[in-house]
Structures are given as structure tokens and as C-alpha cells.
Amino acid sequence: MHNILLIGPQGSGKGTQAKLVKDLFNIPHISTGDLFREAIASKTELGKVAEQYINDGNLVPDDITFGIIKKRLEKTDCEAGYVLDGFPRTLSQAHALDDITALTHVLEIFISDDVSVDRISKRRLCTKCSLIYGLNRIPKTSNICDKCKGKLVQRDDDKPFAIKKRLETYHDLTEPLLEYYKPRDIVHKIDGVGSVDDVFKRVKKVFE
Ligand code: AMP
């Protein structure tokens, strides 16, 4: 069983690693950030509520967030496991998650705040196809998507003010989760500095 949680600050590359882990075990990658962005793009009620919190660099309230994650984990494709990315982010979310599932692995992808801010300030998102550009993917023409020619923009929550706030939130609210899971002996610390391949090699070692 692979009920995996990836924890790491903004820019740690946990989304990228989560996609690789998804392919490695053929399990779904569940990102609350992606679920919210999809809801915002399709202009649902949930999307409208979430958007304001997200753009200000705040967490979306627990009841809304837990509602979408519970619904997602109930789908049959999660029966053999899943890789969670971005949830839980607070102790109360971790308690709520414990009521519906049991994690088997928690992987902390570690980078310093300086690396985080540097990586995030370079991140751009395609407004048309949502492809993410950054250090590991640089567009051939600046600010134009290689794939669909859409315009590349900086996410509002990737702007300096919001990044600082998101990092503070990470240290204050999310990092304590590592202590919370420690007694279960399921936490693995992974150095997030290096190429995507380097980091993925470290990730795979956990499962050997
Ligand atoms: P991410 O793409 O994971 O950085 O998520 C983008 C934004 O969505 C975050 O900055 C939060 O505003 C919101 N968000 C994502 N996951 C959660 C969560 N577990 N709890 C509350 N808000 C969340």
C-alpha cells in the first residue's frame, strides 16, 4: 500500500516529485492547489470562495479544503494508494485525515527559504494550458508557452508578498506535522536541492 504524503515548502519541487511518484506506483496524484485552481478556472462557487484566500497568500478554511479532499479520496482510483501534495497543511487537517485514511509514508522535501524564494520568483504559468515554467523548464520565447503559444504569467500567490506569507505559514502551521507523524516512523527527510532526477533518486530510495 502506498498512501504517500509529500511535505515541503513552496518551490521544493514536491509537485514535480509527486507526479513522478504517481507514475512509479500508478496511483493518483492529489494536489489541493490543483483542485482549487481547477475550481477557480471553471468558476464554481467553491472556486470563487477559494480564490480570494489563495490570491492573498492565505490558507483556504479547513472545512472547505477537507470537503474537497474527502470527496477525492473516496474515488475508487485511490484504493491502491495515492500521493497527496499540499494536504494536510495544518494539524487540524492532519487529524481530519486520520479519521478517513492511514498514511504509510511521509516524505519531507527540504530546501532553505532562500532557495524557495529564488525558485518561486522564477516560476511562470501558461494561462492557456497551465504548464509550469521555472528553472527546469525555460520557455524558448520569453513569456510564451512552447506547447500552445499561450501567454505565461506569474501566479498572484507567487508574487513576493504572497511568497513570504506562504513560507511563514509553512513554518508555523505545516512543519509541525513532521513532529506529529514522527512517532509513527513513517517520515523520511529528502534533500530537495539538485536536479529533478537527483531528487527523484533520493525519493525512490525510500521505497527500496
Ligand atoms: P499550492 O499549489 O499547493 O501551493 O496551493 C495553492 C494555494 O491553495 C495555497 O497557497 C492555499 O491558499 C490553497 N491551499 C492548497 N492546499 C491547501 C490546504 N491543504 N489547506 C488550505 N489551503 C490550501
Coordinates of N, CA and C and ligand atoms in Angstrom, one line a residue:
M1 N 0.8 -1.2 0.0 CA 0.0 0.0 0.0 C 0.9 1.2 0.0
H2 N 0.5 2.2 -0.8 CA 1.3 3.4 -0.9 C 0.4 4.6 -0.7
N3 N 0.2 4.9 0.6 CA -0.6 6.2 0.9 C 0.5 7.2 1.3
I4 N 0.8 8.0 0.3 CA 2.0 8.8 0.5 C 1.7 10.3 0.6
L5 N 2.4 11.0 1.5 CA 2.2 12.4 1.7 C 3.6 13.1 1.4
L6 N 3.6 14.1 0.5 CA 4.8 14.9 0.3 C 4.6 16.2 1.0
I7 N 5.6 16.5 1.8 CA 5.6 17.8 2.5 C 6.8 18.6 2.1
G8 N 6.7 19.9 1.9 CA 7.8 20.7 1.6 C 7.4 22.1 1.3
P9 N 8.3 23.1 1.5 CA 7.9 24.4 1.3 C 7.7 24.7 -0.2
Q10 N 7.1 25.9 -0.4 CA 6.8 26.3 -1.8 C 8.2 26.3 -2.6
G11 N 8.1 25.7 -3.8 CA 9.3 25.7 -4.6 C 10.2 24.5 -4.3
S12 N 9.8 23.6 -3.4 CA 10.7 22.5 -3.1 C 10.7 21.4 -4.2
G13 N 9.7 21.6 -5.2 CA 9.6 20.6 -6.3 C 8.8 19.4 -5.9
K14 N 7.9 19.6 -4.8 CA 7.2 18.4 -4.4 C 6.1 18.1 -5.4
G15 N 5.6 19.1 -6.1 CA 4.6 18.8 -7.2 C 5.2 17.9 -8.3
T16 N 6.4 18.3 -8.7 CA 7.1 17.5 -9.7 C 7.4 16.1 -9.3
Q17 N 7.9 16.0 -8.0 CA 8.2 14.7 -7.5 C 6.9 13.9 -7.3
A18 N 5.8 14.5 -6.9 CA 4.6 13.8 -6.8 C 4.1 13.2 -8.1
K19 N 4.3 13.9 -9.2 CA 3.9 13.3 -10.5 C 4.8 12.1 -10.8
L20 N 6.1 12.2 -10.5 CA 7.0 11.0 -10.7 C 6.6 9.8 -9.9
V21 N 6.2 10.1 -8.6 CA 5.8 9.0 -7.7 C 4.5 8.4 -8.2
K22 N 3.6 9.2 -8.7 CA 2.3 8.8 -9.3 C 2.6 7.8 -10.4
D23 N 3.5 8.1 -11.3 CA 3.9 7.2 -12.4 C 4.6 5.9 -11.9
L24 N 5.4 6.1 -10.8 CA 6.2 5.0 -10.3 C 5.2 3.9 -9.8
F25 N 4.2 4.3 -9.1 CA 3.3 3.3 -8.4 C 1.9 3.2 -9.1
N26 N 1.7 4.0 -10.1 CA 0.4 4.1 -10.8 C -0.7 4.4 -9.9
I27 N -0.5 5.4 -9.1 CA -1.6 5.9 -8.1 C -1.9 7.3 -8.5
P28 N -3.0 7.8 -8.1 CA -3.3 9.2 -8.4 C -2.5 10.2 -7.6
H29 N -2.3 11.3 -8.2 CA -1.6 12.5 -7.6 C -2.7 13.5 -7.2
I30 N -2.8 13.7 -5.9 CA -3.9 14.6 -5.5 C -3.3 15.9 -4.9
S31 N -3.5 17.0 -5.6 CA -3.0 18.3 -5.1 C -4.2 19.2 -4.8
T32 N -4.3 19.6 -3.6 CA -5.4 20.6 -3.2 C -5.2 21.9 -4.0
G33 N -4.0 22.3 -4.2 CA -3.8 23.5 -5.0 C -4.3 23.4 -6.4
D34 N -4.1 22.2 -7.0 CA -4.6 22.0 -8.4 C -6.1 21.9 -8.4
L35 N -6.7 21.2 -7.4 CA -8.1 21.1 -7.3 C -8.8 22.5 -7.1
F36 N -8.1 23.4 -6.3 CA -8.6 24.7 -6.2 C -8.5 25.5 -7.5
R37 N -7.3 25.4 -8.2 CA -7.1 26.1 -9.4 C -8.1 25.7 -10.5
E38 N -8.4 24.4 -10.5 CA -9.5 23.9 -11.5 C -10.8 24.5 -11.1
A39 N -11.2 24.6 -9.8 CA -12.5 25.1 -9.4 C -12.5 26.6 -9.8
I40 N -11.4 27.3 -9.7 CA -11.4 28.7 -10.0 C -11.5 28.9 -11.5
A41 N -10.8 28.1 -12.3 CA -10.9 28.2 -13.7 C -12.3 27.9 -14.2
S42 N -13.0 27.0 -13.6 CA -14.3 26.7 -14.1 C -15.4 27.5 -13.4
K43 N -14.9 28.5 -12.6 CA -15.8 29.4 -12.0 C -16.9 28.8 -11.1
T44 N -16.6 27.8 -10.4 CA -17.6 27.2 -9.5 C -17.7 28.0 -8.2
E45 N -18.8 27.8 -7.5 CA -18.9 28.5 -6.2 C -17.7 28.3 -5.3
L46 N -17.3 27.1 -5.2 CA -16.1 26.8 -4.4 C -14.9 27.6 -4.9
G47 N -14.7 27.6 -6.2 CA -13.6 28.4 -6.8 C -13.7 29.8 -6.4
K48 N -14.9 30.4 -6.4 CA -15.0 31.8 -6.1 C -14.6 32.1 -4.7
V49 N -15.0 31.2 -3.8 CA -14.6 31.4 -2.3 C -13.1 31.2 -2.1
A50 N -12.6 30.2 -2.8 CA -11.2 29.8 -2.5 C -10.2 30.9 -3.1
E51 N -10.7 31.5 -4.2 CA -9.8 32.4 -5.0 C -9.2 33.5 -4.1
Q52 N -10.1 34.1 -3.3 CA -9.7 35.3 -2.6 C -8.6 34.9 -1.5
Y53 N -8.8 33.8 -0.8 CA -7.8 33.3 0.1 C -6.5 33.0 -0.6
I54 N -6.6 32.4 -1.7 CA -5.3 31.9 -2.4 C -4.6 33.2 -2.9
N55 N -5.3 34.1 -3.5 CA -4.5 35.3 -4.1 C -3.9 36.1 -3.0
D56 N -4.5 36.1 -1.8 CA -3.8 36.8 -0.7 C -2.7 36.1 0.0
G57 N -2.5 34.8 -0.4 CA -1.4 34.0 0.2 C -1.9 33.4 1.5
N58 N -3.2 33.3 1.7 CA -3.7 32.7 2.9 C -4.2 31.2 2.6
L59 N -4.3 30.4 3.7 CA -4.9 29.1 3.5 C -6.4 29.2 3.4
V60 N -6.9 28.3 2.5 CA -8.4 28.2 2.4 C -8.9 27.5 3.7
P61 N -10.0 28.0 4.3 CA -10.5 27.4 5.5 C -10.6 25.9 5.5
D62 N -10.3 25.3 6.6 CA -10.2 23.8 6.7 C -11.5 23.1 6.3
D63 N -12.7 23.6 6.6 CA -13.9 22.8 6.2 C -14.0 22.7 4.7
I64 N -13.7 23.8 4.0 CA -13.8 23.8 2.5 C -12.8 22.8 2.0
T65 N -11.5 22.9 2.5 CA -10.4 22.1 2.0 C -10.7 20.6 2.3
F66 N -11.1 20.3 3.5 CA -11.3 18.9 3.8 C -12.5 18.3 3.0
G67 N -13.5 19.2 2.7 CA -14.6 18.7 1.9 C -14.1 18.2 0.5
I68 N -13.2 19.0 -0.1 CA -12.8 18.5 -1.5 C -11.9 17.3 -1.4
I69 N -11.1 17.3 -0.4 CA -10.1 16.2 -0.3 C -10.8 14.8 0.0
K70 N -11.8 14.9 0.9 CA -12.6 13.7 1.3 C -13.3 13.1 0.0
K71 N -13.9 14.0 -0.7 CA -14.6 13.6 -1.9 C -13.6 12.9 -2.9
R72 N -12.4 13.5 -3.0 CA -11.4 13.0 -3.9 C -10.9 11.6 -3.5
L73 N -10.7 11.5 -2.2 CA -10.1 10.2 -1.6 C -11.1 9.1 -1.7
E74 N -12.4 9.4 -1.8 CA -13.4 8.4 -1.8 C -13.5 7.7 -3.2
K75 N -12.9 8.3 -4.2 CA -13.0 7.8 -5.6 C -12.2 6.4 -5.6
T76 N -12.7 5.5 -6.5 CA -12.1 4.2 -6.5 C -10.7 4.1 -6.9
D77 N -10.2 5.1 -7.6 CA -8.8 5.0 -8.1 C -7.8 5.2 -6.9
C78 N -8.3 5.5 -5.7 CA -7.4 5.7 -4.5 C -7.3 4.4 -3.7
E79 N -7.9 3.3 -4.2 CA -8.0 2.1 -3.4 C -6.6 1.5 -3.2
A80 N -5.7 1.7 -4.2 CA -4.3 1.1 -4.1 C -3.3 2.1 -3.5
G81 N -3.8 3.3 -3.2 CA -2.9 4.3 -2.7 C -3.1 5.6 -3.4
Y82 N -2.3 6.6 -3.0 CA -2.4 7.9 -3.6 C -1.1 8.7 -3.2
V83 N -0.9 9.8 -3.9 CA 0.2 10.7 -3.4 C -0.4 12.0 -3.2
L84 N -0.4 12.4 -1.9 CA -1.0 13.7 -1.5 C 0.0 14.8 -1.6
D85 N -0.4 15.9 -2.1 CA 0.6 17.0 -2.3 C -0.2 18.3 -1.9
G86 N 0.2 18.9 -0.8 CA -0.5 20.1 -0.4 C -1.6 19.9 0.7
F87 N -1.9 18.7 1.0 CA -2.8 18.4 2.1 C -2.4 17.2 2.8
P88 N -2.4 17.2 4.2 CA -2.7 18.2 5.1 C -1.6 19.3 5.2
R89 N -2.1 20.5 5.6 CA -1.1 21.6 5.8 C -1.2 22.1 7.2
T90 N -2.1 21.6 8.0 CA -2.3 22.1 9.4 C -2.5 20.8 10.2
L91 N -2.3 21.0 11.5 CA -2.6 19.9 12.4 C -4.0 19.4 12.4
S92 N -4.9 20.4 12.3 CA -6.3 20.0 12.3 C -6.7 19.3 11.1
Q93 N -6.1 19.6 9.9 CA -6.3 18.9 8.7 C -5.7 17.4 8.9
A94 N -4.6 17.3 9.6 CA -4.0 16.0 9.7 C -4.9 15.1 10.6
H95 N -5.5 15.7 11.6 CA -6.4 14.9 12.5 C -7.6 14.5 11.6
A96 N -8.1 15.4 10.8 CA -9.3 15.0 10.0 C -8.9 13.9 9.0
L97 N -7.7 14.0 8.5 CA -7.3 13.0 7.5 C -7.2 11.6 8.2
D98 N -6.7 11.6 9.4 CA -6.5 10.3 10.2 C -7.9 9.6 10.4
D99 N -8.9 10.4 10.3 CA -10.3 9.8 10.5 C -10.7 9.0 9.3
I100 N -10.1 9.3 8.1 CA -10.6 8.6 6.9 C -9.6 7.7 6.2
T101 N -8.3 7.9 6.6 CA -7.3 7.0 5.9 C -6.0 7.0 6.8
A102 N -5.1 6.0 6.4 CA -3.9 5.9 7.2 C -2.7 6.1 6.2
L103 N -1.9 7.1 6.5 CA -0.7 7.3 5.7 C 0.3 6.2 5.9
T104 N 1.1 5.8 4.9 CA 2.1 4.8 5.0 C 3.5 5.5 4.9
H105 N 3.6 6.6 4.2 CA 4.9 7.3 4.0 C 4.7 8.8 4.0
V106 N 5.5 9.5 4.7 CA 5.6 11.0 4.7 C 7.0 11.4 4.2
L107 N 7.0 12.0 3.1 CA 8.3 12.4 2.6 C 8.5 14.0 2.7
E108 N 9.5 14.4 3.5 CA 9.7 15.8 3.6 C 10.8 16.2 2.6
I109 N 10.4 17.1 1.6 CA 11.4 17.6 0.7 C 11.9 18.9 1.2
F110 N 13.2 18.9 1.6 CA 13.7 20.0 2.3 C 14.5 21.0 1.4
I111 N 14.2 22.3 1.5 CA 15.1 23.3 0.9 C 15.1 24.5 1.8
S112 N 16.1 25.4 1.7 CA 16.1 26.6 2.6 C 15.1 27.6 2.0
D113 N 14.8 28.6 2.9 CA 13.9 29.7 2.4 C 14.5 30.5 1.2
D114 N 15.8 30.7 1.2 CA 16.4 31.4 0.1 C 16.2 30.7 -1.2
V115 N 16.4 29.4 -1.2 CA 16.2 28.6 -2.4 C 14.7 28.7 -2.8
S116 N 13.9 28.6 -1.8 CA 12.4 28.6 -2.1 C 12.0 29.9 -2.8
V117 N 12.4 31.1 -2.2 CA 12.1 32.4 -2.8 C 12.7 32.5 -4.2
D118 N 13.9 32.1 -4.4 CA 14.6 32.2 -5.7 C 13.8 31.4 -6.7
R119 N 13.5 30.1 -6.4 CA 12.8 29.3 -7.4 C 11.4 29.8 -7.7
I120 N 10.7 30.2 -6.7 CA 9.3 30.6 -6.9 C 9.2 31.9 -7.7
S121 N 10.2 32.9 -7.5 CA 10.1 34.1 -8.2 C 10.4 33.9 -9.7
K122 N 10.9 32.8 -10.0 CA 11.2 32.5 -11.5 C 10.1 31.7 -12.1
R123 N 9.1 31.3 -11.3 CA 8.0 30.4 -11.8 C 7.0 31.1 -12.6
R124 N 6.6 30.6 -13.8 CA 5.6 31.2 -14.6 C 4.6 30.1 -15.0
L125 N 3.3 30.5 -15.3 CA 2.3 29.6 -15.6 C 1.6 29.9 -16.9
C126 N 1.4 28.9 -17.7 CA 0.7 29.2 -19.0 C -0.8 29.5 -18.7
T127 N -1.3 30.6 -19.2 CA -2.7 31.0 -19.0 C -3.7 30.1 -19.8
K128 N -3.1 29.4 -20.8 CA -4.0 28.6 -21.7 C -4.0 27.1 -21.2
C129 N -2.7 26.5 -21.1 CA -2.7 25.0 -20.8 C -2.2 24.7 -19.4
S130 N -1.9 25.7 -18.6 CA -1.5 25.5 -17.2 C -0.1 24.9 -17.0
L131 N 0.7 24.8 -18.1 CA 2.0 24.2 -18.0 C 2.9 25.2 -17.1
I132 N 3.7 24.6 -16.2 CA 4.5 25.4 -15.3 C 5.9 25.5 -15.9
Y133 N 6.4 26.8 -15.9 CA 7.8 27.0 -16.3 C 8.6 27.4 -15.1
G134 N 9.9 27.1 -15.1 CA 10.8 27.5 -14.0 C 12.2 27.1 -14.4
L135 N 13.0 26.9 -13.3 CA 14.4 26.5 -13.6 C 14.6 25.3 -14.5
N136 N 13.6 24.4 -14.3 CA 13.8 23.1 -15.1 C 13.1 23.2 -16.4
R137 N 12.3 24.2 -16.7 CA 11.7 24.4 -18.0 C 11.7 25.8 -18.3
I138 N 12.5 26.2 -19.3 CA 12.6 27.6 -19.6 C 12.0 27.8 -21.0
P139 N 11.1 28.7 -21.2 CA 10.4 28.9 -22.5 C 11.4 29.3 -23.6
K140 N 11.2 28.8 -24.8 CA 12.1 29.2 -25.9 C 12.0 30.7 -26.2
T141 N 10.7 31.2 -26.2 CA 10.5 32.6 -26.3 C 10.0 33.1 -25.0
S142 N 10.6 34.2 -24.5 CA 10.2 34.6 -23.2 C 8.7 35.0 -23.0
N143 N 8.1 34.5 -22.0 CA 6.7 34.7 -21.7 C 5.7 34.1 -22.6
I144 N 6.1 33.2 -23.5 CA 5.2 32.5 -24.4 C 5.4 31.0 -24.2
C145 N 4.2 30.3 -24.1 CA 4.3 28.8 -23.9 C 4.8 28.1 -25.1
D146 N 5.8 27.2 -25.0 CA 6.4 26.4 -26.1 C 5.3 25.6 -26.7
K147 N 4.4 25.0 -25.9 CA 3.5 24.0 -26.3 C 2.3 24.6 -27.1
C148 N 1.6 25.6 -26.5 CA 0.4 26.1 -27.0 C 0.4 27.5 -27.4
K149 N 1.6 28.2 -27.2 CA 1.7 29.6 -27.5 C 0.9 30.5 -26.6
G150 N 0.4 30.0 -25.5 CA -0.4 30.8 -24.6 C 0.6 31.8 -23.9
K151 N 0.0 32.8 -23.2 CA 0.8 33.8 -22.5 C 1.2 33.2 -21.1
L152 N 2.5 33.4 -20.8 CA 2.9 33.0 -19.5 C 2.8 34.1 -18.4
V153 N 2.3 33.8 -17.3 CA 2.1 34.8 -16.2 C 2.7 34.3 -14.9
Q154 N 2.9 35.2 -14.0 CA 3.3 34.8 -12.7 C 2.0 34.7 -11.8
R155 N 1.8 33.6 -11.2 CA 0.7 33.4 -10.3 C 0.6 34.5 -9.3
D156 N -0.6 35.0 -8.9 CA -0.6 36.1 -7.9 C 0.0 35.6 -6.6
D157 N -0.2 34.3 -6.3 CA 0.4 33.9 -5.0 C 1.9 33.5 -5.1
D158 N 2.5 33.7 -6.3 CA 3.9 33.6 -6.4 C 4.6 34.9 -6.3
K159 N 3.9 36.0 -6.2 CA 4.5 37.3 -6.1 C 5.1 37.5 -4.7
P160 N 6.2 38.4 -4.6 CA 7.0 38.4 -3.4 C 6.2 38.5 -2.1
F161 N 5.2 39.3 -2.0 CA 4.5 39.5 -0.7 C 3.8 38.2 -0.3
A162 N 3.1 37.6 -1.3 CA 2.4 36.3 -1.0 C 3.4 35.2 -0.7
I163 N 4.5 35.1 -1.4 CA 5.5 34.0 -1.1 C 6.0 34.1 0.3
K164 N 6.3 35.3 0.8 CA 6.8 35.4 2.2 C 5.7 34.9 3.1
K165 N 4.5 35.3 2.9 CA 3.4 34.9 3.8 C 3.2 33.4 3.7
R166 N 3.3 32.8 2.5 CA 3.1 31.4 2.4 C 4.3 30.6 3.1
L167 N 5.5 31.2 3.0 CA 6.6 30.5 3.7 C 6.4 30.5 5.2
E168 N 5.9 31.7 5.7 CA 5.7 31.8 7.2 C 4.6 30.8 7.6
T169 N 3.6 30.7 6.8 CA 2.5 29.8 7.1 C 3.1 28.3 7.1
Y170 N 4.0 28.1 6.1 CA 4.6 26.7 6.1 C 5.3 26.4 7.4
H171 N 6.2 27.3 7.8 CA 6.9 27.1 9.0 C 6.1 27.0 10.2
D172 N 5.0 27.9 10.3 CA 4.2 27.9 11.5 C 3.2 26.8 11.6
L173 N 2.6 26.5 10.5 CA 1.5 25.5 10.5 C 1.8 24.2 10.0
T174 N 2.6 24.1 8.9 CA 2.8 22.8 8.2 C 3.9 22.0 8.8
E175 N 5.1 22.7 9.0 CA 6.2 22.0 9.6 C 5.9 21.1 10.8
P176 N 5.1 21.7 11.7 CA 4.7 20.8 12.9 C 4.2 19.5 12.6
L177 N 3.7 19.3 11.4 CA 3.1 18.0 11.0 C 4.2 16.9 11.1
L178 N 5.5 17.3 10.8 CA 6.6 16.3 10.8 C 6.7 15.7 12.2
E179 N 6.6 16.6 13.2 CA 6.7 16.1 14.6 C 5.5 15.2 14.9
Y180 N 4.3 15.6 14.4 CA 3.1 14.9 14.6 C 3.2 13.4 14.1
Y181 N 3.8 13.3 12.9 CA 3.9 11.9 12.3 C 5.1 11.1 12.7
K182 N 6.1 11.8 13.4 CA 7.3 11.2 13.8 C 7.2 9.9 14.6
P183 N 6.3 9.8 15.6 CA 6.2 8.6 16.4 C 5.8 7.4 15.5
R184 N 5.2 7.6 14.4 CA 4.7 6.5 13.5 C 5.9 5.9 12.7
D185 N 7.0 6.6 12.7 CA 8.2 6.1 12.0 C 7.9 6.0 10.5
I186 N 7.2 7.0 10.0 CA 6.9 7.0 8.5 C 7.5 8.2 7.8
V187 N 8.3 9.0 8.6 CA 8.8 10.3 8.0 C 10.2 10.1 7.4
H188 N 10.4 10.5 6.2 CA 11.7 10.4 5.5 C 12.1 11.8 5.0
K189 N 13.3 12.3 5.4 CA 13.7 13.6 5.0 C 14.6 13.5 3.7
I190 N 14.2 14.3 2.7 CA 14.9 14.2 1.4 C 15.4 15.6 1.1
D191 N 16.7 15.7 0.7 CA 17.3 16.9 0.3 C 16.7 17.3 -1.1
G192 N 16.1 18.5 -1.1 CA 15.4 18.9 -2.4 C 16.3 19.7 -3.3
V193 N 17.6 19.9 -3.0 CA 18.5 20.6 -3.8 C 19.1 19.7 -4.8
G194 N 19.1 20.1 -6.1 CA 19.7 19.3 -7.2 C 18.7 19.2 -8.3
S195 N 19.0 18.4 -9.3 CA 18.1 18.2 -10.4 C 16.9 17.4 -10.0
V196 N 15.9 17.4 -10.9 CA 14.7 16.6 -10.6 C 15.1 15.2 -10.5
D197 N 16.0 14.7 -11.4 CA 16.4 13.3 -11.4 C 17.2 13.0 -10.1
D198 N 18.0 13.9 -9.6 CA 18.8 13.6 -8.4 C 17.8 13.5 -7.2
V199 N 16.8 14.4 -7.2 CA 15.9 14.3 -6.0 C 15.0 13.0 -6.1
F200 N 14.6 12.7 -7.4 CA 13.8 11.5 -7.5 C 14.5 10.2 -7.1
K201 N 15.9 10.2 -7.4 CA 16.7 9.0 -6.9 C 16.6 8.9 -5.4
R202 N 16.6 10.0 -4.7 CA 16.5 10.0 -3.3 C 15.2 9.5 -2.8
V203 N 14.2 10.0 -3.6 CA 12.8 9.6 -3.2 C 12.6 8.1 -3.4
K204 N 13.1 7.6 -4.5 CA 12.9 6.1 -4.8 C 13.6 5.2 -3.7
K205 N 14.7 5.7 -3.2 CA 15.5 5.0 -2.2 C 14.6 4.7 -1.0
V206 N 13.7 5.6 -0.7 CA 12.8 5.4 0.5 C 11.9 4.1 0.3
F207 N 11.6 3.8 -1.0 CA 10.7 2.6 -1.2 C 11.5 1.3 -1.5
E208 N 12.8 1.4 -1.5 CA 13.6 0.2 -1.9 C 13.6 -0.8 -0.8
Ligands
AMP1 P1 -0.3 25.0 -3.7 O1 -0.4 24.9 -5.2 O2 -0.2 23.7 -3.0 O3 0.8 25.9 -3.3 O4 -1.7 25.7 -3.2 C1 -2.0 27.0 -3.6 C2 -2.9 27.6 -2.6 O5 -4.1 26.8 -2.4 C3 -2.3 27.7 -1.2 O6 -1.4 28.8 -1.0 C4 -3.5 27.8 -0.3 O7 -4.1 29.1 -0.4 C5 -4.5 26.9 -1.0 N1 -4.4 25.5 -0.5 C6 -3.8 24.4 -1.0 N2 -3.9 23.4 -0.2 C7 -4.4 23.8 0.9 C8 -4.7 23.2 2.2 N3 -4.4 21.9 2.5 N4 -5.3 24.0 3.1 C9 -5.6 25.3 2.9 N5 -5.4 25.9 1.8 C10 -4.8 25.2 0.8

